[in-house]
Tab-separated table of C-alpha atoms in Angstrom:
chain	number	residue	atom	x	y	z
A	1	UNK	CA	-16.215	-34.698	26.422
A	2	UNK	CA	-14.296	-31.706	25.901
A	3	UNK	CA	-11.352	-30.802	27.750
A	4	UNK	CA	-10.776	-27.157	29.153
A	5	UNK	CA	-8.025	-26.837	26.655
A	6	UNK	CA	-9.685	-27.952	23.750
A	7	UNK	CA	-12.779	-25.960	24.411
A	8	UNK	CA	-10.895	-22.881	24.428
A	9	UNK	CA	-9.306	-23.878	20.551
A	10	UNK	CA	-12.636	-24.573	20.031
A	11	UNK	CA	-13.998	-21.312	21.211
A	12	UNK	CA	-10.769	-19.223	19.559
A	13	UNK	CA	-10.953	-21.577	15.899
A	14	UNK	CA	-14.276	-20.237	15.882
A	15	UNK	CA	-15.060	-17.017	17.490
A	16	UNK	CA	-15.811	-13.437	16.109
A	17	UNK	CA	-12.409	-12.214	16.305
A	18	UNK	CA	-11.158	-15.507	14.309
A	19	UNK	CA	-14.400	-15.262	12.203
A	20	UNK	CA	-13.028	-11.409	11.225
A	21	UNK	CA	-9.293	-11.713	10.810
A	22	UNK	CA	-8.050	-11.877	7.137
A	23	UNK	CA	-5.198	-10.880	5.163
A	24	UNK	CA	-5.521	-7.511	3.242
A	25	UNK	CA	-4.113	-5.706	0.615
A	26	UNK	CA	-1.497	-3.158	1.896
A	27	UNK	CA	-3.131	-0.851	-0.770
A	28	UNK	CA	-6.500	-0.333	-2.098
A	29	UNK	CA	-9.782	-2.456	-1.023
A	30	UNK	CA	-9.755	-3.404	2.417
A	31	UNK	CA	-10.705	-7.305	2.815
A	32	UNK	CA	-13.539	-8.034	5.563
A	33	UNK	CA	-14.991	-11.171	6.631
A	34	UNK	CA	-18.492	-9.630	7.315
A	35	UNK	CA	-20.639	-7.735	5.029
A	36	UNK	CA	-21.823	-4.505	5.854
A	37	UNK	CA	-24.841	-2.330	4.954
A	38	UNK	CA	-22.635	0.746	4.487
A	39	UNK	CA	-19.183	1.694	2.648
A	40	UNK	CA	-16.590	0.917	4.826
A	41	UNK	CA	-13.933	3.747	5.469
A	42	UNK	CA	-10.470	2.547	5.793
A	43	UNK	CA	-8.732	4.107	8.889
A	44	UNK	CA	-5.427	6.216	8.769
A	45	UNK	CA	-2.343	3.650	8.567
A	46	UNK	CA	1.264	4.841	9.156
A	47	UNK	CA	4.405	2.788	8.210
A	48	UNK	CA	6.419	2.673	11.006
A	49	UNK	CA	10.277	0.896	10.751
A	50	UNK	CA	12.299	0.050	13.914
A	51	UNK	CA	16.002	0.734	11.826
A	52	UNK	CA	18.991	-1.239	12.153
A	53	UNK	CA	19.900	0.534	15.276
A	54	UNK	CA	16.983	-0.030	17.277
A	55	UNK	CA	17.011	-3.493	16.510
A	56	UNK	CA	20.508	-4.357	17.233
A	57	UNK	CA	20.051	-2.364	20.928
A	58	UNK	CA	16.591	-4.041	21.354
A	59	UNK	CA	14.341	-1.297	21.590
A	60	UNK	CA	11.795	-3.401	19.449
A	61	UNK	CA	9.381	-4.361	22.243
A	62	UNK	CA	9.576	-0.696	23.831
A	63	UNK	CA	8.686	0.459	20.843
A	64	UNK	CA	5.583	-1.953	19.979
A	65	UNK	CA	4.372	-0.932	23.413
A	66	UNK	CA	4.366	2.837	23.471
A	67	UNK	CA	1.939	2.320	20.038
A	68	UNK	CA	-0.267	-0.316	22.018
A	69	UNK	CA	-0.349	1.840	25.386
A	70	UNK	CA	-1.513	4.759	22.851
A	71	UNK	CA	-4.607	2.150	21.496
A	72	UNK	CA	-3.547	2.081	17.897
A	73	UNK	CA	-4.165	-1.468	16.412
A	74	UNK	CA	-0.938	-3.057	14.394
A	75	UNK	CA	-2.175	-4.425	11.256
A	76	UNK	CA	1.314	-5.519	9.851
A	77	UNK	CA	4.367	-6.957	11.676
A	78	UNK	CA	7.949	-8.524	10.375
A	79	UNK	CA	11.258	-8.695	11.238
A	80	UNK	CA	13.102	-8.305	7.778
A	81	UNK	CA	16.213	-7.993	5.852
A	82	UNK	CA	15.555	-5.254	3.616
A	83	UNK	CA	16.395	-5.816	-0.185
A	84	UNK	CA	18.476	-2.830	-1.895
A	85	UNK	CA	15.498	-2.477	-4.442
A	86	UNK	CA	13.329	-1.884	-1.451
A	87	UNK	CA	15.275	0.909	0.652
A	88	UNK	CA	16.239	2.712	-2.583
A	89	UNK	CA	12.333	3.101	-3.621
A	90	UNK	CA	11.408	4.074	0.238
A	91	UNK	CA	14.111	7.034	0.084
A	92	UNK	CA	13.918	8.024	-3.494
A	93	UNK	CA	12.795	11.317	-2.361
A	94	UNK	CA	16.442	11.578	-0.830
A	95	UNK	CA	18.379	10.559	-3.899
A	96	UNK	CA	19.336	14.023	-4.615
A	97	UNK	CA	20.775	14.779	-0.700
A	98	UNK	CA	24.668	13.991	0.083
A	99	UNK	CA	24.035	11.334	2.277
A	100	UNK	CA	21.666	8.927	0.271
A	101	UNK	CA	23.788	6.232	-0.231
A	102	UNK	CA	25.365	6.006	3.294
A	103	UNK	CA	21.148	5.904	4.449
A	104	UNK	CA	20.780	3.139	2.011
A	105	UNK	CA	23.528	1.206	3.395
A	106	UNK	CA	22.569	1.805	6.839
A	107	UNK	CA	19.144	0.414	6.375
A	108	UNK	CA	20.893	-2.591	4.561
A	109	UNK	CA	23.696	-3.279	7.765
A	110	UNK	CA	21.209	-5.331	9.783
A	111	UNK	CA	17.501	-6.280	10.089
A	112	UNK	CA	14.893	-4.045	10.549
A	113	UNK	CA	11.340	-4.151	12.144
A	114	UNK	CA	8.718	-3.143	9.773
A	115	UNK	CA	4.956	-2.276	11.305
A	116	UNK	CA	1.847	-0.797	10.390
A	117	UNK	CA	-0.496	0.853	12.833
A	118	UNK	CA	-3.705	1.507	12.243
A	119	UNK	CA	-6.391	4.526	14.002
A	120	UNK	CA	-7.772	7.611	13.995
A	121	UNK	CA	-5.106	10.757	13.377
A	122	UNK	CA	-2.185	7.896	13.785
A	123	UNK	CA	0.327	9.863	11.501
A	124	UNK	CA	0.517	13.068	12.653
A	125	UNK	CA	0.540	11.274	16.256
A	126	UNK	CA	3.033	8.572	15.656
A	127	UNK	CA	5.267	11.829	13.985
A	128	UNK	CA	5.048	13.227	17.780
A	129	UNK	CA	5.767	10.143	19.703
A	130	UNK	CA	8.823	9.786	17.168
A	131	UNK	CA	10.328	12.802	18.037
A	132	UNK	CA	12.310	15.451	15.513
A	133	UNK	CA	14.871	13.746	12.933
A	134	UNK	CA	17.720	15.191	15.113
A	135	UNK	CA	17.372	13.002	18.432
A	136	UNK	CA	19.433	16.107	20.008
A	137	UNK	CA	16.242	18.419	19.457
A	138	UNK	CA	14.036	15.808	20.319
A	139	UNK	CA	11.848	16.227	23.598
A	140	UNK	CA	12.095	13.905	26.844
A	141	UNK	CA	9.562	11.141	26.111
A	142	UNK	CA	9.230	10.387	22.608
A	143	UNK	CA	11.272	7.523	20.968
A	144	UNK	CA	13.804	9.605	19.428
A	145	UNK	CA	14.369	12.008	22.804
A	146	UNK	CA	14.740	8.447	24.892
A	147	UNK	CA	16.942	6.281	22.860
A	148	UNK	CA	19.088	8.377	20.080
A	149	UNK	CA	21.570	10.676	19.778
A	150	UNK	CA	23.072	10.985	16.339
A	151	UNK	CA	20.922	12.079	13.327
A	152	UNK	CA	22.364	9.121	11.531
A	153	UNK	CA	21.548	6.371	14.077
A	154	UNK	CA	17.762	7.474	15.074
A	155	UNK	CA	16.295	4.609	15.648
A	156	UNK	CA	13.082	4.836	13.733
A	157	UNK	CA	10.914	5.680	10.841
A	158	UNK	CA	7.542	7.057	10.796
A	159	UNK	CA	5.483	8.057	7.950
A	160	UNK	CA	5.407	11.759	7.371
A	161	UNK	CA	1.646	11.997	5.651
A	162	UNK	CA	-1.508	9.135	5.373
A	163	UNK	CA	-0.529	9.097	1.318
A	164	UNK	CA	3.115	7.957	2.326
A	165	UNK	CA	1.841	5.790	4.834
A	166	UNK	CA	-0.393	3.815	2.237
A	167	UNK	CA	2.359	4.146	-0.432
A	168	UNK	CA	4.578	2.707	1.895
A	169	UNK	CA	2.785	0.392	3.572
A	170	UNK	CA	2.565	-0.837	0.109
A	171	UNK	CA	5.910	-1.123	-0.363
A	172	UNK	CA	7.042	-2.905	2.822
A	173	UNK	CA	4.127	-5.136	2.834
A	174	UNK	CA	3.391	-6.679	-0.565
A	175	UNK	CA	1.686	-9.418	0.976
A	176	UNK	CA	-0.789	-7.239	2.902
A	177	UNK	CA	-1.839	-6.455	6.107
A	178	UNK	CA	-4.561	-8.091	8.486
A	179	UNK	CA	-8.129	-6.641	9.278
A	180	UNK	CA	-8.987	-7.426	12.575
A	181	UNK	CA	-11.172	-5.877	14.634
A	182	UNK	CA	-9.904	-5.139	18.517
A	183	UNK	CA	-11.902	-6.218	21.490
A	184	UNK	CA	-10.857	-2.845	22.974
A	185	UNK	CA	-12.277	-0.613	20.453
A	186	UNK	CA	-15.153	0.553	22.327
A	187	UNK	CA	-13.180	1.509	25.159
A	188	UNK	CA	-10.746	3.425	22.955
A	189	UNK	CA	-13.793	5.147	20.608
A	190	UNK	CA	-17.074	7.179	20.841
Protein backbone atom coordinates (compact mmCIF):
# COMPACT_ATOMS: atom_id res chain seq x y z
CA UNK A 1 0.00 0.00 0.00
CA UNK A 2 0.72 3.38 -1.00
CA UNK A 3 1.21 6.13 1.26
CA UNK A 4 -0.47 9.66 0.69
CA UNK A 5 2.96 10.96 0.01
CA UNK A 6 4.10 8.55 -2.30
CA UNK A 7 0.94 8.54 -4.28
CA UNK A 8 1.25 12.08 -4.95
CA UNK A 9 5.21 11.40 -6.50
CA UNK A 10 3.50 8.86 -8.08
CA UNK A 11 0.77 10.95 -9.53
CA UNK A 12 3.41 14.11 -10.27
CA UNK A 13 6.45 11.39 -11.80
CA UNK A 14 3.78 10.59 -14.06
CA UNK A 15 1.17 13.05 -14.90
CA UNK A 16 0.46 15.23 -18.07
CA UNK A 17 2.26 18.16 -16.95
CA UNK A 18 5.46 15.83 -16.13
CA UNK A 19 4.58 13.78 -19.30
CA UNK A 20 4.95 17.45 -21.32
CA UNK A 21 7.86 19.22 -19.71
CA UNK A 22 11.20 19.06 -21.70
CA UNK A 23 14.13 21.07 -22.29
CA UNK A 24 14.13 23.21 -25.55
CA UNK A 25 16.27 24.92 -27.70
CA UNK A 26 16.40 28.69 -26.85
CA UNK A 27 16.33 29.09 -30.71
CA UNK A 28 14.76 27.35 -33.51
CA UNK A 29 12.47 24.01 -33.20
CA UNK A 30 10.51 23.95 -30.22
CA UNK A 31 10.82 20.37 -28.39
CA UNK A 32 7.30 18.74 -27.37
CA UNK A 33 6.58 15.62 -25.68
CA UNK A 34 3.27 15.02 -27.61
CA UNK A 35 2.73 14.88 -31.23
CA UNK A 36 0.36 16.96 -32.84
CA UNK A 37 -1.77 16.83 -36.01
CA UNK A 38 -0.93 20.45 -36.87
CA UNK A 39 2.35 22.78 -37.07
CA UNK A 40 2.91 24.05 -33.88
CA UNK A 41 3.41 27.95 -33.61
CA UNK A 42 5.93 29.00 -31.14
CA UNK A 43 4.57 31.84 -28.88
CA UNK A 44 6.24 35.37 -28.49
CA UNK A 45 9.28 35.01 -25.89
CA UNK A 46 10.97 38.11 -24.38
CA UNK A 47 14.38 38.04 -22.54
CA UNK A 48 13.93 39.64 -19.52
CA UNK A 49 17.28 40.34 -16.99
CA UNK A 50 16.83 41.43 -13.33
CA UNK A 51 20.52 43.64 -13.45
CA UNK A 52 22.95 43.81 -10.80
CA UNK A 53 20.95 46.36 -9.02
CA UNK A 54 17.81 44.67 -8.66
CA UNK A 55 19.42 41.75 -7.44
CA UNK A 56 21.59 43.17 -4.84
CA UNK A 57 18.21 45.25 -3.40
CA UNK A 58 16.10 42.04 -3.86
CA UNK A 59 13.55 43.03 -6.14
CA UNK A 60 13.90 39.48 -7.81
CA UNK A 61 10.70 37.91 -6.44
CA UNK A 62 8.64 41.27 -7.06
CA UNK A 63 9.65 41.10 -10.23
CA UNK A 64 8.86 37.25 -11.08
CA UNK A 65 5.45 38.07 -9.69
CA UNK A 66 4.22 41.10 -11.56
CA UNK A 67 5.01 38.64 -14.92
CA UNK A 68 3.02 35.68 -13.18
CA UNK A 69 0.06 38.03 -11.89
CA UNK A 70 0.03 39.21 -15.75
CA UNK A 71 -0.36 35.11 -16.85
CA UNK A 72 2.77 34.93 -18.92
CA UNK A 73 4.44 31.44 -18.47
CA UNK A 74 8.47 31.58 -17.61
CA UNK A 75 10.13 29.16 -19.76
CA UNK A 76 13.78 29.97 -18.58
CA UNK A 77 15.10 30.90 -15.10
CA UNK A 78 18.89 31.40 -13.56
CA UNK A 79 20.63 33.29 -11.30
CA UNK A 80 24.05 33.95 -13.13
CA UNK A 81 27.35 35.57 -13.22
CA UNK A 82 27.52 36.95 -16.54
CA UNK A 83 30.79 36.21 -18.60
CA UNK A 84 32.40 39.44 -20.38
CA UNK A 85 31.95 37.54 -23.80
CA UNK A 86 28.31 37.39 -22.96
CA UNK A 87 27.37 41.15 -21.94
CA UNK A 88 29.60 42.49 -24.75
CA UNK A 89 27.51 40.40 -27.52
CA UNK A 90 24.02 41.43 -25.67
CA UNK A 91 25.04 45.29 -26.01
CA UNK A 92 26.97 45.26 -29.19
CA UNK A 93 24.42 47.50 -30.58
CA UNK A 94 25.81 50.07 -27.89
CA UNK A 95 29.48 49.73 -28.68
CA UNK A 96 29.52 52.90 -30.51
CA UNK A 97 27.67 55.10 -27.39
CA UNK A 98 30.05 56.81 -24.60
CA UNK A 99 28.99 54.76 -21.96
CA UNK A 100 29.46 51.10 -23.30
CA UNK A 101 32.08 50.03 -21.30
CA UNK A 102 30.89 51.44 -17.90
CA UNK A 103 27.29 49.21 -18.99
CA UNK A 104 29.52 46.30 -19.51
CA UNK A 105 31.08 46.58 -16.24
CA UNK A 106 27.96 47.20 -14.51
CA UNK A 107 26.37 44.07 -15.75
CA UNK A 108 29.70 42.28 -14.71
CA UNK A 109 29.70 43.94 -10.73
CA UNK A 110 27.31 41.30 -9.39
CA UNK A 111 24.88 38.51 -10.43
CA UNK A 112 22.10 38.93 -12.46
CA UNK A 113 18.66 37.16 -12.92
CA UNK A 114 18.13 36.02 -16.37
CA UNK A 115 14.28 34.91 -17.47
CA UNK A 116 12.31 34.16 -20.34
CA UNK A 117 8.58 34.66 -20.52
CA UNK A 118 6.58 33.26 -22.78
CA UNK A 119 2.65 34.52 -24.31
CA UNK A 120 0.75 36.22 -26.53
CA UNK A 121 1.99 40.12 -27.32
CA UNK A 122 4.60 39.55 -24.20
CA UNK A 123 7.21 42.08 -25.67
CA UNK A 124 5.57 44.99 -26.38
CA UNK A 125 3.76 44.28 -22.86
CA UNK A 126 6.70 43.40 -20.75
CA UNK A 127 8.31 46.93 -22.56
CA UNK A 128 5.21 48.69 -20.64
CA UNK A 129 5.39 47.00 -17.34
CA UNK A 130 9.26 47.93 -17.56
CA UNK A 131 8.77 51.37 -17.76
CA UNK A 132 10.96 54.11 -20.00
CA UNK A 133 14.94 53.67 -19.79
CA UNK A 134 14.99 56.86 -17.62
CA UNK A 135 13.24 55.57 -14.27
CA UNK A 136 12.62 59.54 -13.75
CA UNK A 137 10.09 59.49 -16.82
CA UNK A 138 8.84 56.32 -15.90
CA UNK A 139 5.05 56.08 -14.77
CA UNK A 140 3.79 55.01 -11.13
CA UNK A 141 3.41 51.22 -11.44
CA UNK A 142 5.75 49.73 -13.75
CA UNK A 143 9.12 48.25 -12.52
CA UNK A 144 11.21 51.04 -13.50
CA UNK A 145 8.61 53.96 -12.02
CA UNK A 146 8.59 51.73 -8.53
CA UNK A 147 12.11 50.82 -7.86
CA UNK A 148 14.76 53.16 -9.92
CA UNK A 149 15.93 56.34 -10.15
CA UNK A 150 19.13 56.74 -12.08
CA UNK A 151 19.32 55.81 -15.82
CA UNK A 152 22.42 53.89 -14.94
CA UNK A 153 21.04 51.73 -12.09
CA UNK A 154 17.45 50.69 -13.70
CA UNK A 155 16.97 47.68 -12.52
CA UNK A 156 15.98 45.67 -15.52
CA UNK A 157 16.16 44.55 -19.06
CA UNK A 158 13.46 43.75 -21.37
CA UNK A 159 13.63 42.83 -24.90
CA UNK A 160 12.81 45.64 -27.24
CA UNK A 161 11.31 43.37 -30.37
CA UNK A 162 10.24 39.24 -30.59
CA UNK A 163 13.61 38.95 -33.04
CA UNK A 164 15.78 40.29 -30.02
CA UNK A 165 13.93 38.34 -27.71
CA UNK A 166 14.74 34.98 -29.63
CA UNK A 167 18.28 36.26 -30.43
CA UNK A 168 18.70 36.82 -26.98
CA UNK A 169 17.09 34.29 -25.43
CA UNK A 170 19.62 32.48 -27.41
CA UNK A 171 22.30 34.04 -26.04
CA UNK A 172 21.52 33.89 -22.30
CA UNK A 173 20.23 30.46 -22.52
CA UNK A 174 22.46 28.13 -24.54
CA UNK A 175 21.13 25.28 -22.83
CA UNK A 176 17.49 26.02 -23.71
CA UNK A 177 14.41 26.70 -22.29
CA UNK A 178 11.49 24.33 -21.02
CA UNK A 179 8.09 23.64 -22.85
CA UNK A 180 5.56 23.18 -20.48
CA UNK A 181 2.23 23.61 -20.80
CA UNK A 182 0.29 25.69 -17.78
CA UNK A 183 -2.71 24.29 -16.02
CA UNK A 184 -4.03 27.88 -16.17
CA UNK A 185 -4.03 28.37 -19.80
CA UNK A 186 -7.59 28.06 -20.38
CA UNK A 187 -8.42 30.50 -17.90
CA UNK A 188 -5.91 32.97 -19.32
CA UNK A 189 -6.96 32.17 -23.32
CA UNK A 190 -9.99 32.00 -25.73
Amino acid sequence: MLTSTQNRAAAFSSGPVARRAAVRPALGMRARARPTAAVSVRAEISYIMVKPDGVQRGLVGDIISRFERKGYKLTGLKLYQTPREVAEEHYKDLSAKPFYKDLVNYILSGPVVCMVWEGKGVVATARKMIGATNPLASEPGTIRGDFAIEVGRNVIHGSDSPENGEREAGLWFKEGLVAWDQTMTPWLKE
